[in-house]
Coordinates of C-alpha atoms (C1' of nucleotides) in Angstrom, one line a residue:
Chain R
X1 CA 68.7 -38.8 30.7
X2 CA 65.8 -36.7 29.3
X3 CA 64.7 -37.2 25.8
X4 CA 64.0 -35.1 23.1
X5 CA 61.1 -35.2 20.6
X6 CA 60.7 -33.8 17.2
X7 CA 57.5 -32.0 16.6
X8 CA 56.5 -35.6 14.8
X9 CA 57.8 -37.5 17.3
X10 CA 55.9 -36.0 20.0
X11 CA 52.9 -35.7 17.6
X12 CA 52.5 -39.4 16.9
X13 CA 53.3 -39.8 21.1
X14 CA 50.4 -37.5 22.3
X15 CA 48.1 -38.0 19.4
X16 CA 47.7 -34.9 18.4
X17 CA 48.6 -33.4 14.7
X18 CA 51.7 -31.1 14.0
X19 CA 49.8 -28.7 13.1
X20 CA 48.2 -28.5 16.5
X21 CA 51.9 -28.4 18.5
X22 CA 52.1 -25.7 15.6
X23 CA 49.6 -23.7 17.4
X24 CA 50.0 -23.6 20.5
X25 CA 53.7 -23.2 20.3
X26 CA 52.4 -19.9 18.4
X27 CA 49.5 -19.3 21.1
X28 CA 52.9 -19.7 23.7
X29 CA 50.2 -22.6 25.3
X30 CA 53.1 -25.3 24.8
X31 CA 56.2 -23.7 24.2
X32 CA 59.4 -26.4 22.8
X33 CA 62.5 -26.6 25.3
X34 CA 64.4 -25.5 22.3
X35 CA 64.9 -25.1 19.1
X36 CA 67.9 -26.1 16.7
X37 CA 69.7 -24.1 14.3
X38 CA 67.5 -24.6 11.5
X39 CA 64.6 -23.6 13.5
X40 CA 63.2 -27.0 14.2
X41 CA 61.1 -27.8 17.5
X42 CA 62.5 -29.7 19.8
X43 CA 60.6 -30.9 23.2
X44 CA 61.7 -32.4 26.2
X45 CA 59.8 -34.9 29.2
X46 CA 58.5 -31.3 30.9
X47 CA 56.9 -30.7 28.0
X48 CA 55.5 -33.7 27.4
X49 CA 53.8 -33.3 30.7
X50 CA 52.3 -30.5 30.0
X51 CA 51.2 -31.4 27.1
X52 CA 49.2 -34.5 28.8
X53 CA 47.7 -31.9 31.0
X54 CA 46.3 -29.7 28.0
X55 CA 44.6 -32.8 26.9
X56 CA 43.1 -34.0 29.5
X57 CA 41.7 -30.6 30.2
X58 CA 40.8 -29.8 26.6
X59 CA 38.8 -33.4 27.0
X60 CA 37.1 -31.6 29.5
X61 CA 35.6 -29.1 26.8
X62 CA 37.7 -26.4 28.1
X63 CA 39.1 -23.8 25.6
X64 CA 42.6 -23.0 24.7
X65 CA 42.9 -20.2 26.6
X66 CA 41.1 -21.4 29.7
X67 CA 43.8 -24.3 30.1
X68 CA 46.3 -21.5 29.4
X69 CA 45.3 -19.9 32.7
X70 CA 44.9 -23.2 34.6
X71 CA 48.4 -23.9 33.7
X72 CA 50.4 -20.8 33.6
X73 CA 48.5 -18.4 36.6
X74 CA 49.2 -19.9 39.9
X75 CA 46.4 -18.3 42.1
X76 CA 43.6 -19.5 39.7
X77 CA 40.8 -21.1 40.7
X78 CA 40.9 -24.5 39.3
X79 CA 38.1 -26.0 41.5
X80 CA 35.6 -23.0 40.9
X81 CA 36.9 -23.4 36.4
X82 CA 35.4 -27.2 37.3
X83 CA 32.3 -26.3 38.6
X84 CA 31.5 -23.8 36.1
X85 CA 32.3 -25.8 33.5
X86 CA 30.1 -28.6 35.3
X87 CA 27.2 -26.3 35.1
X88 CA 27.9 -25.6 31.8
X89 CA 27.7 -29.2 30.8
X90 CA 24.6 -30.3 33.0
X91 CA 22.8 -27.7 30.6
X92 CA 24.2 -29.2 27.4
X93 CA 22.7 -32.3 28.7
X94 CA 19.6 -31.4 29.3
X95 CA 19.5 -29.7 26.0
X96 CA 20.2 -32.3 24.3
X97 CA 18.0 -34.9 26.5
X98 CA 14.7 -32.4 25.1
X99 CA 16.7 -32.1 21.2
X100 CA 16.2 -36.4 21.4
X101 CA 12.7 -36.0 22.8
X102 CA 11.6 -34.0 19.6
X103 CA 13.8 -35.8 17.2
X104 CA 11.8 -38.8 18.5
X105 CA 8.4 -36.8 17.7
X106 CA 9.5 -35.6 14.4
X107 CA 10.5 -39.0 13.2
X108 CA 7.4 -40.9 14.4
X109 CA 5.6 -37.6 13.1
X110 CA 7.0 -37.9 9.5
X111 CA 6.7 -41.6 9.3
X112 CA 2.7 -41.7 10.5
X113 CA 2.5 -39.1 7.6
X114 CA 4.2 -40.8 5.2
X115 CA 3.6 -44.5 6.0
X116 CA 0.5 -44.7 7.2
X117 CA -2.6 -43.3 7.4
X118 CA -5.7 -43.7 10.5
X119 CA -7.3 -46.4 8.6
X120 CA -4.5 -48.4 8.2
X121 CA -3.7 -47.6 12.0
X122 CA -7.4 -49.2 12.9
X123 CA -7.5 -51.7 10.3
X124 CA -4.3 -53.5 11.5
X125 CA -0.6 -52.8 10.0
X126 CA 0.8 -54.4 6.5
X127 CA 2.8 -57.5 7.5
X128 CA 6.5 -56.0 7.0
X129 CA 5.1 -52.7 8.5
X130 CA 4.2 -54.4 11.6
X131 CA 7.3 -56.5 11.3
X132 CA 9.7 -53.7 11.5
X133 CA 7.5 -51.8 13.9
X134 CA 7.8 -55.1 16.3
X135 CA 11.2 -55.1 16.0
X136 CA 12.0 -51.5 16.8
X137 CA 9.3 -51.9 20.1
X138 CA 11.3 -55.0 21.6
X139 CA 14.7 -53.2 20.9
X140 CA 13.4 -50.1 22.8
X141 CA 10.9 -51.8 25.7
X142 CA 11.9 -55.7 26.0
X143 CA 10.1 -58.4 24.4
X144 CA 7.6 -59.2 27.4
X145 CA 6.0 -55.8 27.4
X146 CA 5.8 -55.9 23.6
X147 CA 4.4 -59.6 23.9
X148 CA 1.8 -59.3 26.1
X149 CA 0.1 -56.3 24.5
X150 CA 0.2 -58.3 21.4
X151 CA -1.3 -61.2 22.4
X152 CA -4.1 -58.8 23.9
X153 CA -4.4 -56.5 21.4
X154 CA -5.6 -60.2 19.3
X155 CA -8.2 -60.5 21.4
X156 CA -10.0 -57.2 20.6
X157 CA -12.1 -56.7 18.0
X158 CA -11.8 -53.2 16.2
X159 CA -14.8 -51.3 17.8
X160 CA -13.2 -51.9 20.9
X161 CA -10.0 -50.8 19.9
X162 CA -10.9 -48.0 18.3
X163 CA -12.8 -46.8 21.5
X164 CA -10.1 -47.2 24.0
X165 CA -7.6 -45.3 21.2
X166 CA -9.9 -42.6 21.3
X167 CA -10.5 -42.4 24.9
X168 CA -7.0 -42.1 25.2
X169 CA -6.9 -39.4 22.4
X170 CA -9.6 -37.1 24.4
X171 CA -7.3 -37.7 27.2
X172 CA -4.2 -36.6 26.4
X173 CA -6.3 -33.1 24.9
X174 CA -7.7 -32.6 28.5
X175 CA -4.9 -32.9 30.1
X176 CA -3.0 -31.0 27.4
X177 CA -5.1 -27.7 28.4
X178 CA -4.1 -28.3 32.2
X179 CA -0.4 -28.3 31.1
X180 CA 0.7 -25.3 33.2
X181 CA -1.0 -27.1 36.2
X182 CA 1.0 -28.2 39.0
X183 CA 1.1 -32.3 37.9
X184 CA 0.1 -33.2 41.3
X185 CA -2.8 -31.2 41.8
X186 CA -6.2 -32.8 42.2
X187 CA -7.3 -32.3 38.6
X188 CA -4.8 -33.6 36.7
X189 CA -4.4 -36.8 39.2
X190 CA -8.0 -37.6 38.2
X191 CA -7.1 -37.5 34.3
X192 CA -4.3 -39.8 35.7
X193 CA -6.1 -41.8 37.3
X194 CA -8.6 -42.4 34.2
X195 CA -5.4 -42.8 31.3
X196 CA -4.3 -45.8 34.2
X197 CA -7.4 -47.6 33.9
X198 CA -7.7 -46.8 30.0
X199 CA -4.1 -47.7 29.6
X200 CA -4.6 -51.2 31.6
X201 CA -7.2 -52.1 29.3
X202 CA -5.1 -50.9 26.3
X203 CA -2.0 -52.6 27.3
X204 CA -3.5 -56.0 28.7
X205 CA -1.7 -55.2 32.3
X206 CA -4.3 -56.3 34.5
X207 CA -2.5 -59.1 35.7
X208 CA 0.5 -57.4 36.6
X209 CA -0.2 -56.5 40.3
X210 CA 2.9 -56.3 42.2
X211 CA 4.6 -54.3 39.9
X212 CA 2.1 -51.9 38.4
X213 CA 3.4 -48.5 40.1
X214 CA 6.7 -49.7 38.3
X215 CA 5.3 -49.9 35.1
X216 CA 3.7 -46.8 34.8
X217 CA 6.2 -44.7 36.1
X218 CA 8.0 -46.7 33.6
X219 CA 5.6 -45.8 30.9
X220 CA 5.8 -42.0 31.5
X221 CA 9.5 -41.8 30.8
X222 CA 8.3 -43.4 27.5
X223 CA 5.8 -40.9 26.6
X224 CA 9.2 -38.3 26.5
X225 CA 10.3 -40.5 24.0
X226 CA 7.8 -42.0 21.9
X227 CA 5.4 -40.5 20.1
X228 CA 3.5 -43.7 19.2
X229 CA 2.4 -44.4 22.7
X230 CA 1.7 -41.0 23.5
X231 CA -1.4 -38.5 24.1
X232 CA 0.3 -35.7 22.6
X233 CA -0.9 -36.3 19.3
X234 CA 0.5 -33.5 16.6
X235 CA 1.9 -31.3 19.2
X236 CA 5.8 -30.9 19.3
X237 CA 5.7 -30.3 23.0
X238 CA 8.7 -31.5 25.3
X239 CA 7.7 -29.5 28.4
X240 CA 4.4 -31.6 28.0
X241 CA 5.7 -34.7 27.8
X242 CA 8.2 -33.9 30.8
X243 CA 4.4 -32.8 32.5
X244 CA 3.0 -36.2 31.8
X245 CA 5.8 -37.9 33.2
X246 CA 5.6 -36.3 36.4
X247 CA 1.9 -36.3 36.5
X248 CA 2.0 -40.0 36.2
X249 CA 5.3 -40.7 38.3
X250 CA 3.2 -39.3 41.1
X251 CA 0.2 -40.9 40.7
X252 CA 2.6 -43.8 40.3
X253 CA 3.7 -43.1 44.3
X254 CA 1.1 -41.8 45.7
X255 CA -2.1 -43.8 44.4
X256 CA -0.7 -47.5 43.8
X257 CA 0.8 -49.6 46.7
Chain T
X1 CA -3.6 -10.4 1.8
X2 CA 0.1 -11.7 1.8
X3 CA 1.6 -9.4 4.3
X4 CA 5.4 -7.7 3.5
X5 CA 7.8 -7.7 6.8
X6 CA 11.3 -5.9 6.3
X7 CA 14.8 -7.5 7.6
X8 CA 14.0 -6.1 10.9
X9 CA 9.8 -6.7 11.3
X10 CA 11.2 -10.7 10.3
X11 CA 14.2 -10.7 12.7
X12 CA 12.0 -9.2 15.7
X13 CA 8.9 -11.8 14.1
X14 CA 10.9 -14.7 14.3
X15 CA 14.1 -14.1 16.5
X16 CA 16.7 -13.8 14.9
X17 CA 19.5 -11.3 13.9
X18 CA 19.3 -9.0 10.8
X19 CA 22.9 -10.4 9.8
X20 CA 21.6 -13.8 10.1
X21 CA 18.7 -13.1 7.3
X22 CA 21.7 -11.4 5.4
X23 CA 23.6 -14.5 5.3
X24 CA 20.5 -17.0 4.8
X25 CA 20.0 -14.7 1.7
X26 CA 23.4 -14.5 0.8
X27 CA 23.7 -18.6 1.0
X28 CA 20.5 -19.1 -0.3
X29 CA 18.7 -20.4 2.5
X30 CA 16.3 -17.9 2.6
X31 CA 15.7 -15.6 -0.1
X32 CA 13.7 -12.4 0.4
X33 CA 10.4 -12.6 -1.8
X34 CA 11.4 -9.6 -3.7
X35 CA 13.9 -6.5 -3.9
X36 CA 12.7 -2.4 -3.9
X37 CA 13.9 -0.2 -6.3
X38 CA 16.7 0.7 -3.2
X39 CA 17.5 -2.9 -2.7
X40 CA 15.9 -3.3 0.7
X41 CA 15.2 -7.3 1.0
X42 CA 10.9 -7.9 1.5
X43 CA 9.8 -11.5 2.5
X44 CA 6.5 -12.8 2.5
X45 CA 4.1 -15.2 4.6
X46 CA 6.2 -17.9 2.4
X47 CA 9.7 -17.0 4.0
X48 CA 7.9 -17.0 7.4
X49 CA 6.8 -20.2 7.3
X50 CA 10.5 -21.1 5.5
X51 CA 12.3 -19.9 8.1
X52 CA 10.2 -21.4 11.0
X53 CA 11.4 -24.3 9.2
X54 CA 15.0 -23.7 9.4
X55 CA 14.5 -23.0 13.1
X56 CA 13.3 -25.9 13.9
X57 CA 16.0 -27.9 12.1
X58 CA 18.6 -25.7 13.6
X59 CA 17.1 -26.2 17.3
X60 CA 18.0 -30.0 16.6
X61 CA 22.0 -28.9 15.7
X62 CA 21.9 -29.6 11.8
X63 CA 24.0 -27.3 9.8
X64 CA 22.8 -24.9 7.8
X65 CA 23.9 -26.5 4.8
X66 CA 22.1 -30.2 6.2
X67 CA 18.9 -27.7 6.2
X68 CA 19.4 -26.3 2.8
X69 CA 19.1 -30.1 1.5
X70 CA 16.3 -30.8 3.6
X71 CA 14.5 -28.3 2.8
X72 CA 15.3 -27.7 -1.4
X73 CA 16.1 -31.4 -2.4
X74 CA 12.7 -33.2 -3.0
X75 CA 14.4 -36.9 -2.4
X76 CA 16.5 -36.0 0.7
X77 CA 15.3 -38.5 3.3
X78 CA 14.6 -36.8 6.2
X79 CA 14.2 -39.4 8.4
X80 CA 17.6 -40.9 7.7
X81 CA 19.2 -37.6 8.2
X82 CA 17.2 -37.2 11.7
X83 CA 18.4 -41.0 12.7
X84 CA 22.0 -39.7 12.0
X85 CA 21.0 -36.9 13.8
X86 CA 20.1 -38.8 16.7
X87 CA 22.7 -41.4 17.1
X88 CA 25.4 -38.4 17.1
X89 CA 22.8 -36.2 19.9
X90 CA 23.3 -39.7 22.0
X91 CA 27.2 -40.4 21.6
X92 CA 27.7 -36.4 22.6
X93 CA 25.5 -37.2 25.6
X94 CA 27.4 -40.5 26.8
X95 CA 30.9 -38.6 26.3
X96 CA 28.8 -35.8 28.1
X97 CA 28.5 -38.1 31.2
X98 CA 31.7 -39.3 31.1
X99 CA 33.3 -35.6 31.2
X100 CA 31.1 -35.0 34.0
X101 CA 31.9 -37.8 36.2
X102 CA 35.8 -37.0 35.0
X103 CA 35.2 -34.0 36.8
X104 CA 33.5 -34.8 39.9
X105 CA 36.4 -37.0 40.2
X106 CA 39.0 -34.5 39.6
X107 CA 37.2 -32.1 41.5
X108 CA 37.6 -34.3 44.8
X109 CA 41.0 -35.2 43.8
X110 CA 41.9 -31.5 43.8
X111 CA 39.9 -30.9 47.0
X112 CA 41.6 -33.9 49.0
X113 CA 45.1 -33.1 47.6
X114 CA 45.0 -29.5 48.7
X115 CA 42.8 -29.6 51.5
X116 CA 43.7 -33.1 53.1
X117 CA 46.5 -35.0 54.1
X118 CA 46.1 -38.8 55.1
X119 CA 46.6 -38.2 58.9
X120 CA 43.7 -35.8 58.9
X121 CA 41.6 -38.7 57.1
X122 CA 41.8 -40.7 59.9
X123 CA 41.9 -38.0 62.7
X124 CA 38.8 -37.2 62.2
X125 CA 38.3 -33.4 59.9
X126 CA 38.9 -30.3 60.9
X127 CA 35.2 -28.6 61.8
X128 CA 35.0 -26.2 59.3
X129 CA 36.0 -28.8 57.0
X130 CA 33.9 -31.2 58.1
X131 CA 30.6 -28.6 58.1
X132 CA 31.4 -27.9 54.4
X133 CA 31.4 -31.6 53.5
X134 CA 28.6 -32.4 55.3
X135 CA 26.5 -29.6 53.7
X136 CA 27.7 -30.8 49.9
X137 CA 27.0 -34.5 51.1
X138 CA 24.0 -33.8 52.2
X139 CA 22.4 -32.1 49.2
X140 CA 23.9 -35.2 47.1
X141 CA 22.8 -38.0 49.2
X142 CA 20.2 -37.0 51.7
X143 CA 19.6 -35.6 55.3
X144 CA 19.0 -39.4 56.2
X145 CA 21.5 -41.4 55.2
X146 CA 24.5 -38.8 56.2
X147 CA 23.0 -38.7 59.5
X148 CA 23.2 -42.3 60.0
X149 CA 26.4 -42.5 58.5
X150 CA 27.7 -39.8 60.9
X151 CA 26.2 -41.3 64.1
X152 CA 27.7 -44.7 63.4
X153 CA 31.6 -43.5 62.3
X154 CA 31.5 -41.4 66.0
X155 CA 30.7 -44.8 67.8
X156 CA 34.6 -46.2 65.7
X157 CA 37.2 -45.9 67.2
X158 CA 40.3 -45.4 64.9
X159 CA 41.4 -48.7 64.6
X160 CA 38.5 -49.8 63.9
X161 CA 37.5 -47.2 60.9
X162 CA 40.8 -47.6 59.5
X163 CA 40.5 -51.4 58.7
X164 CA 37.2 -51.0 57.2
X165 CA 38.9 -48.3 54.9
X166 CA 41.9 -50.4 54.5
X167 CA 39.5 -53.3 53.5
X168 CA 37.6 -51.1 50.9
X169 CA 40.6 -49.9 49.6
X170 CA 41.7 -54.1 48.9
X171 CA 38.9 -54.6 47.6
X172 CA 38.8 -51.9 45.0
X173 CA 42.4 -52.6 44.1
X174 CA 41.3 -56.5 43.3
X175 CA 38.0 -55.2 41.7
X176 CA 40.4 -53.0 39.4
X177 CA 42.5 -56.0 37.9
X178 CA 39.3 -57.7 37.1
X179 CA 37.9 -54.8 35.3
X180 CA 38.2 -56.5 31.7
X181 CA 35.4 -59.4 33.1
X182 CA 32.0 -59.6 33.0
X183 CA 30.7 -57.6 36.0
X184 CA 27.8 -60.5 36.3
X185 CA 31.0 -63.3 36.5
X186 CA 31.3 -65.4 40.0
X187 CA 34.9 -64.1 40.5
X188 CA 33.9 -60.4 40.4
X189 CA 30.3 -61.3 42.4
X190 CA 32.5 -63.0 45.2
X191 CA 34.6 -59.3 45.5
X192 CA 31.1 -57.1 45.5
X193 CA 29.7 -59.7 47.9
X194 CA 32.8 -58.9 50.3
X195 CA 32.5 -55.0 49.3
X196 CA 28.5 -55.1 50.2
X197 CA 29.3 -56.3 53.9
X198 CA 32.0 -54.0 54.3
X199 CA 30.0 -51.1 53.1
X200 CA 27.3 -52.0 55.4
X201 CA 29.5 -51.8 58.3
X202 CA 31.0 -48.6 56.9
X203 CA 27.9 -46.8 56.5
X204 CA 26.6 -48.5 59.5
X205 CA 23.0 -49.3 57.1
X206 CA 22.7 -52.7 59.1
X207 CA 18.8 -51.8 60.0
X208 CA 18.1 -51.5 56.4
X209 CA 16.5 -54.0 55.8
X210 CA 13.8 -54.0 53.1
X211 CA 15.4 -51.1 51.4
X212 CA 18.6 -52.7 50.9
X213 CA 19.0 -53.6 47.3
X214 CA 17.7 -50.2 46.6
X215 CA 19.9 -48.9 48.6
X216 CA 23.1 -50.7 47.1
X217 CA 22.1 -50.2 43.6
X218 CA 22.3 -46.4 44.6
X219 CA 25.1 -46.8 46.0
X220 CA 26.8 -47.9 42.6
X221 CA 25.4 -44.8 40.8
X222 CA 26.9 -42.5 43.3
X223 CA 30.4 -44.1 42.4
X224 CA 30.1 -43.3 39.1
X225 CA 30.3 -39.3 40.2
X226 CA 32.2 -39.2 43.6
X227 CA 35.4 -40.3 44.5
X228 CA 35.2 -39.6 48.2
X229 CA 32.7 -42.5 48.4
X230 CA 34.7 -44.9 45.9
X231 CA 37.2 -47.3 45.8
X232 CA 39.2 -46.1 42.5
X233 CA 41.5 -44.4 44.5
X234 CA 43.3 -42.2 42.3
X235 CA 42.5 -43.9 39.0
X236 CA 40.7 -41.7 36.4
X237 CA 38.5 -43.9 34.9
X238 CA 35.1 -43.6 34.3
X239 CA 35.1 -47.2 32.4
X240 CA 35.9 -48.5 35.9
X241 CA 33.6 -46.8 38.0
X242 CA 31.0 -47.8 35.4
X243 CA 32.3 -51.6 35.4
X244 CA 31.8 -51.3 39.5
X245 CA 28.4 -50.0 38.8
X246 CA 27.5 -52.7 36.8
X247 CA 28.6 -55.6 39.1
X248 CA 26.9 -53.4 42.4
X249 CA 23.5 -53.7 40.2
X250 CA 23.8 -57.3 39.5
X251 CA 24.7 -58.3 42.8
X252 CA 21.8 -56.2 44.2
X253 CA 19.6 -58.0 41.7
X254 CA 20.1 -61.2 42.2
X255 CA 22.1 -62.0 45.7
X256 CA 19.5 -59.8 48.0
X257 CA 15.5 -59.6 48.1
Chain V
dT1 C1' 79.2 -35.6 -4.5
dC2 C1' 74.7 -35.9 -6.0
dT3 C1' 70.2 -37.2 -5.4
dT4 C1' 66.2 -38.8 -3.1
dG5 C1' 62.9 -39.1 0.4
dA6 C1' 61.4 -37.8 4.7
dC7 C1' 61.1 -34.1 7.7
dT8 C1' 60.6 -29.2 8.9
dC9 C1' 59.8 -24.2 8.6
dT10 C1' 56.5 -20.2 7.7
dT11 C1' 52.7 -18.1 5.5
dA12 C1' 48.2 -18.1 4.3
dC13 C1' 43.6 -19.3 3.1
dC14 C1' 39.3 -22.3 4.4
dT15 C1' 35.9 -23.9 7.8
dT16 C1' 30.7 -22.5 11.0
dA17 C1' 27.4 -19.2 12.0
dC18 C1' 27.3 -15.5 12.9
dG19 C1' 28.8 -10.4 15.8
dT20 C1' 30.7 -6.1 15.2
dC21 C1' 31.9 -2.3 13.0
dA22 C1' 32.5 1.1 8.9
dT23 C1' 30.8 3.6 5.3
dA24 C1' 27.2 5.0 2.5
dG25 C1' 22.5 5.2 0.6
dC26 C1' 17.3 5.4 1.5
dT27 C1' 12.9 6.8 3.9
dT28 C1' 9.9 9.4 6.5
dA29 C1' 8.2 12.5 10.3
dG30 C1' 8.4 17.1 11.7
Chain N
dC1 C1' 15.2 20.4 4.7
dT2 C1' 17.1 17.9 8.2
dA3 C1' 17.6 14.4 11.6
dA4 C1' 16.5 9.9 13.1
dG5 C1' 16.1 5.5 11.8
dC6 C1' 16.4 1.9 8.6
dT7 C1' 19.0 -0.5 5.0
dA8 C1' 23.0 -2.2 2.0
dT9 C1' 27.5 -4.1 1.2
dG10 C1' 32.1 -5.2 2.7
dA11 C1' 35.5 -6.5 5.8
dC12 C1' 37.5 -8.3 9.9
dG13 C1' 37.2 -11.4 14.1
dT14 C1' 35.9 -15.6 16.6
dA15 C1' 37.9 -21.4 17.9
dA16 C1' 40.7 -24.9 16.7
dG17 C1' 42.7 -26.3 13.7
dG18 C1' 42.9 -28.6 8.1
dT19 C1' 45.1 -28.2 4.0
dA20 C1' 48.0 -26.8 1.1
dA21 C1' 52.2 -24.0 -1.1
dG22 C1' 56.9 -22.9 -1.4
dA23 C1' 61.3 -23.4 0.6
dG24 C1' 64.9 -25.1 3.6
dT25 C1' 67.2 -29.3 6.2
dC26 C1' 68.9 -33.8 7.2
dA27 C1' 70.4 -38.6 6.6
dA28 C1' 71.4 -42.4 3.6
dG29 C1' 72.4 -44.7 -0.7
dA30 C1' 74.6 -44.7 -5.4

DNA sequence: TCTTGACTCTTACCTTACGTCATAGCTTAG
DNA sequence: CTAAGCTATGACGTAAGGTAAGAGTCAAGA
């Protein structure tokens, strides 16, 4: 009782265009059972099969010619394909985790340049600026973070402000030059140490006691994405940002609790 | 005191091909400063600083042609075209971490279909086979926790370790038909409650006790990339395993601590 | 029987961002 | 003057098809 598909037919089954059974009928990847006198394509339930197997491989990124040897040479490696391929993915990801990490720069980077400049920064934001700036922060960190450094932020009048900004500015340059340093060595953990106590004041955190090592560790992953809430100032620098985070996910561990 | 660098000074400058700079010229991305007498292409400090450009846009995966725009249309907003940018950077990532748990998956599949039958299972593993697993569990989960688990299963007795697999087993097969529902419901808490004291038998983690949540929550991750640990069975589908994930981190959330 | 519309065939050019020749002209040091 | 090294253009190949173009096939209705 097996059935047999046009090249449409099994087109509109699999998903895939005519075209494509085109090809790989050509490429002899998915060959039809047979084919009429006219010349038309017919398949059967085998190769429908197969063809499900093509695509759930070629899902897997694999090329054409790779699922052609999974398929068609019995003593090949399938497992060992996998784990290259694996590898080969784990790499695109991390690729594209630093890729997000500068896009995140650039943007920031392009809007302080076009939207604002430091006096603006010190003198408090336009009303729709700080508007859509609110709404971005809550989207990205939850309202109680963003609420809390608000209501802080209120309370300080801008000499203060400025100072701590600029504390945390000289900062992120010292650490900057100790960027090929191990992050857990003595001298970095000290300029650690001092961005905690400057970022406490910044961020109106003081209170939160039992979850402090949390919320720094949770504040290094987003320096690697933020720019605004960052030490790196102008520098495009991933591999910095990925030091920072360690530097203070260890801190984080080792000096709170 | 402009400095001249040929097709080749440029490619070694900057890193890239001579036929690239042939076919930025030819497309108009980059067009040498001038021309000699012979033709020879001669760029300036200008098309340095142009091309670093274009590197940097091509580092974050925008076509040549996106550049081009960027670059040559005064109105192009950039910081739409880097928000596009970023939202397709993410969507390749999540389908990047759903091929990768596809393969784990199949990966074990293959392994346990070729390497395994049932009986062995339950017989208890051949040694080589077992000193290979261990090894690869180890480096995913820990010199602790496969020790425990390993000094508890050798205090089962068969019967015993096969209801406890049995039971998982149930319970993933129940899980699976409420895979549409909210993970945080009652009716799929009640399952991952039973699932939690099962595990905790299975694993033998019964002296856990302030690291449990942790623990669980962990747990959930590691069934999103291994099906030796899992109760999918033979179901590909990483919408499940994240679904179990989910419910594992609620229930670790709220029921324990 | 004729026509119409849906389907099919093959061939072939287009796409991205180059790599790899092939062939030929230019420049410069010895 | 010659050999080495640089340069130019042009053409072909890559992966996985998209998009026609031109022509043959099939079933159904008038």
């Amino acid at each position: 009782m097996n059935k047999n598909y046009s090249v449409k037919q099994l087109a509109k089954l699999s998903g895939v265009s005519v075209r494509t059974l085109h090809l790989y009928d050509k490429m002899k990847l998915l060959v039809p059972q047979l084919r009429t006198r006219a010349g038309y394509r017919m398949y059967g339930e085998k190769e429908l099969l197969r063809l499900q197997q093509i695509l759930f491989y070629k899902e897997l990124d694999f090329t054409l010619k790779d699922i052609a040897k999974i398929l068609d040479e019995p003593g090949f490696d399938i497992i060992e394909a996998l784990k290259g391929h694996k590898k080969a993915l784990i790499q695109k990801k991390t690729r594209i985790n630093i890729l997000l990490s500068t896009i995140n720069n650039t943007i920031n980077n392009l809007k302080n340049k076009t939207m604002l400049n430091a006096d603006e920064l010190y003198d408090g934001l336009s009303p729709q600026l700080a508007a859509a700036y609110r709404q971005e922060a809550i989207e990205n960190y939850g309202n109680e973070v963003v609420e809390r450094a608000e209501n802080y932020l209120k309370k300080l009048n801008k000499d203060e402000l400025k100072k701590l900004v600029d504390k945390q500015k000289q900062l992120g340059a010292s650490l900057y030059e100790l960027k090929a340093m191990d992050p857990t060595s003595a001298q970095v953990q000290e300029l650690i140490a001092q961005h905690y106590t400057n970022t406490r004041k910044l961020w109106g955190t003081d209170g939160l006691t039992d979850k402090q090592a949390e919320t720094y560790k949770g504040l290094g992953n987003l320096y690697l994405t933020d720019e605004r809430f960052i030490l790196t100032g102008d520098r495009h620098d991933p591999t910095f940002a990925e030091f920072v985070k360690d530097a203070m996910a260890h801190f984080a561990d080792e000096q709170l609790r």
